[in-house]
PDB file of C-alpha atoms in Angstrom:
ATOM      1  CA  ASN J   1     -22.529 -26.603  -5.293  1.00  0.00           C
ATOM      2  CA  ALA J   2     -23.862 -23.710  -6.705  1.00  0.00           C
ATOM      3  CA  GLY J   3     -22.290 -19.832  -5.598  1.00  0.00           C
ATOM      4  CA  VAL J   4     -23.424 -16.420  -4.072  1.00  0.00           C
ATOM      5  CA  ILE J   5     -26.383 -15.848  -6.397  1.00  0.00           C
ATOM      6  CA  GLN J   6     -27.371 -11.842  -7.370  1.00  0.00           C
ATOM      7  CA  THR J   7     -30.495 -10.331  -8.139  1.00  0.00           C
ATOM      8  CA  PRO J   8     -30.808  -8.557 -10.533  1.00  0.00           C
ATOM      9  CA  ARG J   9     -27.596  -8.525 -12.404  1.00  0.00           C
ATOM     10  CA  HIS J  10     -28.555  -4.891 -14.017  1.00  0.00           C
ATOM     11  CA  LYS J  11     -31.143  -2.359 -12.349  1.00  0.00           C
ATOM     12  CA  VAL J  12     -32.016   0.919 -14.470  1.00  0.00           C
ATOM     13  CA  THR J  13     -34.057   3.001 -12.017  1.00  0.00           C
ATOM     14  CA  GLY J  14     -34.800   6.930 -12.219  1.00  0.00           C
ATOM     15  CA  LYS J  15     -33.415   9.253 -10.001  1.00  0.00           C
ATOM     16  CA  GLY J  16     -35.595   9.295  -6.782  1.00  0.00           C
ATOM     17  CA  GLN J  17     -36.739   5.872  -7.397  1.00  0.00           C
ATOM     18  CA  GLU J  18     -35.935   2.724  -4.789  1.00  0.00           C
ATOM     19  CA  ALA J  19     -34.032  -0.243  -5.594  1.00  0.00           C
ATOM     20  CA  THR J  20     -34.089  -3.535  -4.157  1.00  0.00           C
ATOM     21  CA  LEU J  21     -31.203  -5.982  -4.292  1.00  0.00           C
ATOM     22  CA  TRP J  22     -31.072  -9.546  -3.596  1.00  0.00           C
ATOM     23  CA  CYS J  23     -28.553 -11.808  -1.841  1.00  0.00           C
ATOM     24  CA  GLU J  24     -28.944 -16.165  -1.570  1.00  0.00           C
ATOM     25  CA  PRO J  25     -25.318 -16.481   0.083  1.00  0.00           C
ATOM     26  CA  ILE J  26     -23.498 -20.126  -0.588  1.00  0.00           C
ATOM     27  CA  SER J  27     -25.626 -22.303   1.841  1.00  0.00           C
ATOM     28  CA  GLY J  28     -24.187 -23.219   5.314  1.00  0.00           C
ATOM     29  CA  HIS J  29     -22.562 -19.718   4.956  1.00  0.00           C
ATOM     30  CA  SER J  30     -22.745 -17.802   8.555  1.00  0.00           C
ATOM     31  CA  ALA J  31     -21.864 -14.157   7.242  1.00  0.00           C
ATOM     32  CA  VAL J  32     -22.505 -12.599   4.066  1.00  0.00           C
ATOM     33  CA  PHE J  33     -20.639  -9.329   3.200  1.00  0.00           C
ATOM     34  CA  TRP J  34     -22.047  -5.981   1.360  1.00  0.00           C
ATOM     35  CA  TYR J  35     -19.640  -4.009  -0.671  1.00  0.00           C
ATOM     36  CA  ARG J  36     -20.147  -1.345  -3.127  1.00  0.00           C
ATOM     37  CA  GLN J  37     -17.711  -1.450  -6.272  1.00  0.00           C
ATOM     38  CA  THR J  38     -16.447   1.933  -8.144  1.00  0.00           C
ATOM     39  CA  ILE J  39     -13.769   1.942 -10.348  1.00  0.00           C
ATOM     40  CA  VAL J  40     -12.331   5.444  -8.679  1.00  0.00           C
ATOM     41  CA  GLN J  41     -12.991   3.391  -4.621  1.00  0.00           C
ATOM     42  CA  GLY J  42     -12.502   0.153  -5.641  1.00  0.00           C
ATOM     43  CA  LEU J  43     -14.041  -2.535  -3.319  1.00  0.00           C
ATOM     44  CA  GLU J  44     -16.494  -0.395  -0.369  1.00  0.00           C
ATOM     45  CA  PHE J  45     -17.757  -2.083   2.366  1.00  0.00           C
ATOM     46  CA  LEU J  46     -21.248  -1.581   3.976  1.00  0.00           C
ATOM     47  CA  THR J  47     -22.048  -3.932   5.908  1.00  0.00           C
ATOM     48  CA  TYR J  48     -22.131  -7.476   7.243  1.00  0.00           C
ATOM     49  CA  PHE J  49     -24.007  -9.940   8.751  1.00  0.00           C
ATOM     50  CA  ARG J  50     -23.259 -13.011  11.121  1.00  0.00           C
ATOM     51  CA  ASN J  51     -26.140 -15.660  11.781  1.00  0.00           C
ATOM     52  CA  GLN J  52     -28.692 -13.098  10.217  1.00  0.00           C
ATOM     53  CA  ALA J  53     -27.418 -10.256  13.541  1.00  0.00           C
ATOM     54  CA  PRO J  54     -26.766  -7.392  12.202  1.00  0.00           C
ATOM     55  CA  ILE J  55     -22.538  -6.794  12.738  1.00  0.00           C
ATOM     56  CA  ASP J  56     -20.856  -3.769  11.666  1.00  0.00           C
ATOM     57  CA  ASP J  57     -23.023  -1.074   9.316  1.00  0.00           C
ATOM     58  CA  SER J  58     -20.219   1.562   9.585  1.00  0.00           C
ATOM     59  CA  GLY J  59     -19.975   1.439   5.369  1.00  0.00           C
ATOM     60  CA  MET J  60     -23.923   2.201   4.853  1.00  0.00           C
ATOM     61  CA  PRO J  61     -24.828   5.557   4.087  1.00  0.00           C
ATOM     62  CA  LYS J  62     -27.166   6.135   6.324  1.00  0.00           C
ATOM     63  CA  GLU J  63     -30.290   8.159   5.646  1.00  0.00           C
ATOM     64  CA  ARG J  64     -30.988   5.763   1.980  1.00  0.00           C
ATOM     65  CA  PHE J  65     -29.262   2.853   2.317  1.00  0.00           C
ATOM     66  CA  SER J  66     -30.806  -0.440   4.946  1.00  0.00           C
ATOM     67  CA  ALA J  67     -29.746  -3.879   4.761  1.00  0.00           C
ATOM     68  CA  GLN J  68     -31.443  -7.064   5.975  1.00  0.00           C
ATOM     69  CA  MET J  69     -30.977 -10.993   6.565  1.00  0.00           C
ATOM     70  CA  PRO J  70     -34.449 -12.004   6.959  1.00  0.00           C
ATOM     71  CA  ASN J  71     -33.277 -15.781   6.953  1.00  0.00           C
ATOM     72  CA  GLN J  72     -30.175 -17.323   6.693  1.00  0.00           C
ATOM     73  CA  SER J  73     -30.797 -18.065   3.175  1.00  0.00           C
ATOM     74  CA  HIS J  74     -31.734 -14.548   2.108  1.00  0.00           C
ATOM     75  CA  SER J  75     -30.360 -11.289   2.371  1.00  0.00           C
ATOM     76  CA  THR J  76     -31.099  -7.030   1.213  1.00  0.00           C
ATOM     77  CA  LEU J  77     -30.132  -4.185   0.101  1.00  0.00           C
ATOM     78  CA  LYS J  78     -32.387  -1.399  -0.262  1.00  0.00           C
ATOM     79  CA  ILE J  79     -31.381   2.423  -2.244  1.00  0.00           C
ATOM     80  CA  GLN J  80     -34.124   4.987  -1.299  1.00  0.00           C
ATOM     81  CA  SER J  81     -34.159   7.591  -3.349  1.00  0.00           C
ATOM     82  CA  THR J  82     -31.632   6.527  -5.693  1.00  0.00           C
ATOM     83  CA  GLN J  83     -29.671   9.281  -6.307  1.00  0.00           C
ATOM     84  CA  PRO J  84     -26.485   9.447  -9.483  1.00  0.00           C
ATOM     85  CA  GLN J  85     -23.927   9.160  -7.362  1.00  0.00           C
ATOM     86  CA  ASP J  86     -25.416   5.287  -5.945  1.00  0.00           C
ATOM     87  CA  SER J  87     -24.718   3.986  -9.240  1.00  0.00           C
ATOM     88  CA  ALA J  88     -22.341   1.084  -8.763  1.00  0.00           C
ATOM     89  CA  VAL J  89     -21.774  -2.505  -9.007  1.00  0.00           C
ATOM     90  CA  TYR J  90     -22.860  -4.188  -5.733  1.00  0.00           C
ATOM     91  CA  LEU J  91     -21.288  -7.086  -4.465  1.00  0.00           C
ATOM     92  CA  CYS J  92     -22.458  -9.283  -2.233  1.00  0.00           C
ATOM     93  CA  ALA J  93     -20.087 -12.273  -0.332  1.00  0.00           C
ATOM     94  CA  SER J  94     -20.950 -14.456   2.362  1.00  0.00           C
ATOM     95  CA  SER J  95     -18.344 -16.692   4.082  1.00  0.00           C
ATOM     96  CA  LEU J  96     -18.385 -20.080   5.715  1.00  0.00           C
ATOM     97  CA  ASP J  97     -17.552 -18.311   9.586  1.00  0.00           C
ATOM     98  CA  VAL J  98     -15.610 -14.436  10.099  1.00  0.00           C
ATOM     99  CA  GLY J  99     -11.959 -14.790  11.608  1.00  0.00           C
ATOM    100  CA  ASP J 100      -8.839 -15.528   8.648  1.00  0.00           C
ATOM    101  CA  THR J 101     -10.590 -18.650   7.858  1.00  0.00           C
ATOM    102  CA  GLY J 102     -13.322 -16.942   6.556  1.00  0.00           C
ATOM    103  CA  GLN J 103     -12.321 -16.197   2.875  1.00  0.00           C
ATOM    104  CA  LEU J 104     -15.232 -14.269   0.926  1.00  0.00           C
ATOM    105  CA  TYR J 105     -16.576 -16.032  -1.894  1.00  0.00           C
ATOM    106  CA  PHE J 106     -18.432 -13.193  -4.083  1.00  0.00           C
ATOM    107  CA  GLY J 107     -21.290 -13.047  -6.219  1.00  0.00           C
ATOM    108  CA  GLU J 108     -21.203 -11.912  -9.830  1.00  0.00           C
ATOM    109  CA  GLY J 109     -22.490  -8.553  -8.616  1.00  0.00           C
ATOM    110  CA  SER J 110     -25.467  -6.499  -9.148  1.00  0.00           C
ATOM    111  CA  LYS J 111     -24.846  -3.289 -11.636  1.00  0.00           C
ATOM    112  CA  LEU J 112     -27.286  -0.308 -10.063  1.00  0.00           C
ATOM    113  CA  THR J 113     -27.299   2.205 -12.540  1.00  0.00           C
ATOM    114  CA  VAL J 114     -29.310   5.458 -11.614  1.00  0.00           C
ATOM    115  CA  LEU J 115     -30.129   8.304 -14.762  1.00  0.00           C
TER     116      LEU J 115
ATOM    117  CA  GLN P   1      -6.556   4.279   9.980  1.00  0.00           C
ATOM    118  CA  GLN P   2      -8.620   1.377   8.173  1.00  0.00           C
ATOM    119  CA  GLN P   3      -6.790   2.233   5.036  1.00  0.00           C
ATOM    120  CA  VAL P   4      -5.557  -0.231   2.109  1.00  0.00           C
ATOM    121  CA  ARG P   5      -3.592   1.867  -0.205  1.00  0.00           C
ATOM    122  CA  GLN P   6      -2.872  -0.213  -3.509  1.00  0.00           C
ATOM    123  CA  SER P   7       0.234   0.906  -6.588  1.00  0.00           C
ATOM    124  CA  PRO P   8       0.134   1.332  -9.512  1.00  0.00           C
ATOM    125  CA  GLN P   9      -3.227   2.004 -10.637  1.00  0.00           C
ATOM    126  CA  SER P  10      -2.677  -0.126 -13.304  1.00  0.00           C
ATOM    127  CA  LEU P  11       0.020  -2.137 -14.540  1.00  0.00           C
ATOM    128  CA  THR P  12       1.050  -3.674 -18.257  1.00  0.00           C
ATOM    129  CA  VAL P  13       4.249  -6.170 -18.401  1.00  0.00           C
ATOM    130  CA  TRP P  14       5.057  -8.246 -21.251  1.00  0.00           C
ATOM    131  CA  GLU P  15       4.574 -12.020 -21.022  1.00  0.00           C
ATOM    132  CA  GLY P  16       7.550 -13.681 -19.709  1.00  0.00           C
ATOM    133  CA  GLU P  17       7.712 -10.817 -17.065  1.00  0.00           C
ATOM    134  CA  THR P  18       7.690 -10.128 -13.908  1.00  0.00           C
ATOM    135  CA  ALA P  19       4.240  -8.337 -12.401  1.00  0.00           C
ATOM    136  CA  ILE P  20       4.478  -6.315  -9.031  1.00  0.00           C
ATOM    137  CA  LEU P  21       2.123  -4.736  -7.130  1.00  0.00           C
ATOM    138  CA  ASN P  22       1.973  -2.842  -4.710  1.00  0.00           C
ATOM    139  CA  CYS P  23       0.176  -2.676  -1.126  1.00  0.00           C
ATOM    140  CA  SER P  24       0.006  -1.011   2.137  1.00  0.00           C
ATOM    141  CA  TYR P  25      -2.019  -0.079   4.959  1.00  0.00           C
ATOM    142  CA  GLU P  26      -2.365   2.251   8.223  1.00  0.00           C
ATOM    143  CA  ASN P  27      -4.223   0.088  11.035  1.00  0.00           C
ATOM    144  CA  SER P  28      -1.271  -1.808  12.660  1.00  0.00           C
ATOM    145  CA  ALA P  29      -4.032  -4.224  13.697  1.00  0.00           C
ATOM    146  CA  PHE P  30      -4.939  -5.880  10.848  1.00  0.00           C
ATOM    147  CA  ASP P  31      -3.213  -9.284  10.341  1.00  0.00           C
ATOM    148  CA  TYR P  32      -4.487 -10.595   7.254  1.00  0.00           C
ATOM    149  CA  PHE P  33      -3.867  -9.898   3.937  1.00  0.00           C
ATOM    150  CA  PRO P  34      -5.295 -11.035   1.600  1.00  0.00           C
ATOM    151  CA  TRP P  35      -5.603 -11.063  -2.155  1.00  0.00           C
ATOM    152  CA  TYR P  36      -7.947 -11.230  -4.983  1.00  0.00           C
ATOM    153  CA  GLN P  37      -8.932 -11.537  -8.184  1.00  0.00           C
ATOM    154  CA  GLN P  38     -11.180 -10.063 -10.506  1.00  0.00           C
ATOM    155  CA  PHE P  39     -12.030 -10.758 -14.440  1.00  0.00           C
ATOM    156  CA  PRO P  40     -14.063  -8.426 -15.831  1.00  0.00           C
ATOM    157  CA  GLY P  41     -17.945  -9.621 -15.176  1.00  0.00           C
ATOM    158  CA  GLU P  42     -17.579 -11.896 -11.987  1.00  0.00           C
ATOM    159  CA  GLY P  43     -16.850 -11.379  -8.564  1.00  0.00           C
ATOM    160  CA  PRO P  44     -13.682 -11.658  -6.705  1.00  0.00           C
ATOM    161  CA  ALA P  45     -11.717 -15.192  -5.862  1.00  0.00           C
ATOM    162  CA  LEU P  46      -9.045 -15.221  -3.450  1.00  0.00           C
ATOM    163  CA  LEU P  47      -5.843 -15.383  -4.702  1.00  0.00           C
ATOM    164  CA  ILE P  48      -3.239 -16.165  -1.843  1.00  0.00           C
ATOM    165  CA  ALA P  49      -2.742 -14.776   1.526  1.00  0.00           C
ATOM    166  CA  ILE P  50      -0.748 -14.499   4.110  1.00  0.00           C
ATOM    167  CA  ARG P  51      -0.626 -13.831   7.546  1.00  0.00           C
ATOM    168  CA  SER P  52       1.022 -11.065   9.579  1.00  0.00           C
ATOM    169  CA  VAL P  53       3.183 -12.746  11.596  1.00  0.00           C
ATOM    170  CA  SER P  54       4.610 -14.079   8.398  1.00  0.00           C
ATOM    171  CA  ASP P  55       6.933 -12.439   5.633  1.00  0.00           C
ATOM    172  CA  LYS P  56       6.692 -14.720   2.647  1.00  0.00           C
ATOM    173  CA  LYS P  57       3.425 -16.980   1.208  1.00  0.00           C
ATOM    174  CA  GLU P  58       4.539 -18.988  -2.229  1.00  0.00           C
ATOM    175  CA  ASP P  59       1.509 -20.114  -4.571  1.00  0.00           C
ATOM    176  CA  GLY P  60       2.817 -21.065  -8.060  1.00  0.00           C
ATOM    177  CA  ARG P  61       3.835 -18.196  -9.848  1.00  0.00           C
ATOM    178  CA  PHE P  62       2.109 -16.235  -6.765  1.00  0.00           C
ATOM    179  CA  THR P  63       4.352 -14.751  -4.349  1.00  0.00           C
ATOM    180  CA  ILE P  64       3.347 -12.184  -1.999  1.00  0.00           C
ATOM    181  CA  PHE P  65       5.995 -10.427   0.318  1.00  0.00           C
ATOM    182  CA  PHE P  66       5.042  -8.752   3.821  1.00  0.00           C
ATOM    183  CA  ASN P  67       6.924  -5.751   5.953  1.00  0.00           C
ATOM    184  CA  LYS P  68       5.286  -5.510   8.909  1.00  0.00           C
ATOM    185  CA  ARG P  69       7.462  -3.108  10.343  1.00  0.00           C
ATOM    186  CA  GLU P  70       6.528  -1.446   7.129  1.00  0.00           C
ATOM    187  CA  LYS P  71       3.520  -2.272   6.657  1.00  0.00           C
ATOM    188  CA  LYS P  72       3.497  -2.947   3.735  1.00  0.00           C
ATOM    189  CA  LEU P  73       3.346  -6.120   1.248  1.00  0.00           C
ATOM    190  CA  SER P  74       3.143  -6.551  -2.745  1.00  0.00           C
ATOM    191  CA  LEU P  75       2.284  -9.810  -4.366  1.00  0.00           C
ATOM    192  CA  HIS P  76       4.668 -10.653  -8.055  1.00  0.00           C
ATOM    193  CA  ILE P  77       3.614 -12.484 -10.861  1.00  0.00           C
ATOM    194  CA  THR P  78       6.489 -14.310 -12.290  1.00  0.00           C
ATOM    195  CA  ASP P  79       6.490 -15.743 -15.396  1.00  0.00           C
ATOM    196  CA  SER P  80       3.268 -13.109 -16.468  1.00  0.00           C
ATOM    197  CA  GLN P  81       0.547 -14.611 -18.528  1.00  0.00           C
ATOM    198  CA  PRO P  82      -1.966 -12.817 -20.440  1.00  0.00           C
ATOM    199  CA  GLY P  83      -4.669 -14.994 -18.747  1.00  0.00           C
ATOM    200  CA  ASP P  84      -3.823 -13.039 -15.540  1.00  0.00           C
ATOM    201  CA  SER P  85      -5.077 -10.224 -16.962  1.00  0.00           C
ATOM    202  CA  ALA P  86      -6.970  -8.666 -14.203  1.00  0.00           C
ATOM    203  CA  THR P  87      -7.793  -6.774 -11.577  1.00  0.00           C
ATOM    204  CA  TYR P  88      -6.296  -7.859  -8.118  1.00  0.00           C
ATOM    205  CA  PHE P  89      -7.467  -6.192  -4.636  1.00  0.00           C
ATOM    206  CA  CYS P  90      -5.234  -6.440  -0.771  1.00  0.00           C
ATOM    207  CA  ALA P  91      -7.179  -6.190   1.241  1.00  0.00           C
ATOM    208  CA  ALA P  92      -6.199  -6.570   5.213  1.00  0.00           C
ATOM    209  CA  HIS P  93      -8.083  -8.464   7.710  1.00  0.00           C
ATOM    210  CA  PHE P  94      -8.942  -8.024  11.867  1.00  0.00           C
ATOM    211  CA  ASN P  95      -8.319 -11.931  13.246  1.00  0.00           C
ATOM    212  CA  THR P  96     -10.597 -10.907  16.092  1.00  0.00           C
ATOM    213  CA  GLY P  97     -13.436  -8.412  16.878  1.00  0.00           C
ATOM    214  CA  ASN P  98     -14.566  -6.730  13.493  1.00  0.00           C
ATOM    215  CA  TYR P  99     -13.734  -9.040  10.690  1.00  0.00           C
ATOM    216  CA  LYS P 100     -14.790  -7.307   8.203  1.00  0.00           C
ATOM    217  CA  TYR P 101     -12.925  -6.691   5.160  1.00  0.00           C
ATOM    218  CA  VAL P 102     -11.042  -3.403   3.863  1.00  0.00           C
ATOM    219  CA  PHE P 103      -9.659  -3.185   0.283  1.00  0.00           C
ATOM    220  CA  GLY P 104      -7.639  -1.278  -1.934  1.00  0.00           C
ATOM    221  CA  ALA P 105      -8.694   0.409  -4.851  1.00  0.00           C
ATOM    222  CA  GLY P 106      -6.771  -2.582  -7.004  1.00  0.00           C
ATOM    223  CA  THR P 107      -4.243  -1.826  -9.445  1.00  0.00           C
ATOM    224  CA  ARG P 108      -6.008  -3.899 -13.447  1.00  0.00           C
ATOM    225  CA  LEU P 109      -2.855  -6.202 -14.768  1.00  0.00           C
ATOM    226  CA  LYS P 110      -2.711  -6.310 -18.457  1.00  0.00           C
ATOM    227  CA  VAL P 111      -0.323  -8.246 -20.207  1.00  0.00           C
ATOM    228  CA  ILE P 112       0.885  -8.348 -23.176  1.00  0.00           C
ATOM    229  CA  ALA P 113       1.372 -11.266 -25.333  1.00  0.00           C
TER     230      ALA P 113
END
């Protein structure tokens, strides 16, 4: 049983370019979460989906970040006009369901470096 | 209102000692508190969790102590091993309504043999 799969593992972009990160949740899991990890801030919540519907995107920088979940096996996080401060590890997690039985299973992350 | 704070930022202990990692929160509506363990190059993984109706949760060498009145909790790792060297994240979660997890900034633990 494969875990959460994130691609690419590493991405380097120039300032102003676009970056798209992909996440394949564990099969059968109904919730998908996106977090951004930095040394200073730790794990910052970005957004989450339940049964493919966006539920809470309160952590997303509104102007340049967007997330979609077009089907139950795939979610994307898109960052337009990337800036150096966007450099971080972006983590995707899925859970069987929400609530306190909703253990998060994280992928290994996508490390974004903006030059 | 939704912040979770962890201290210390980093901690070094000798093998066999007890490591104590602290966590506090602001929102009294949080009712579930998992701790996640992360090794370099990997995603965080659930280590142990406690609900706010309990004041203690044990799993082997790992114990959570929870003080609801003070909105504080701590993770105790007894008989620390070099393999415990990792970053530990405290998280908080509502059990109704919005189900997102709010994480602290983490504590980097190093266990020296």
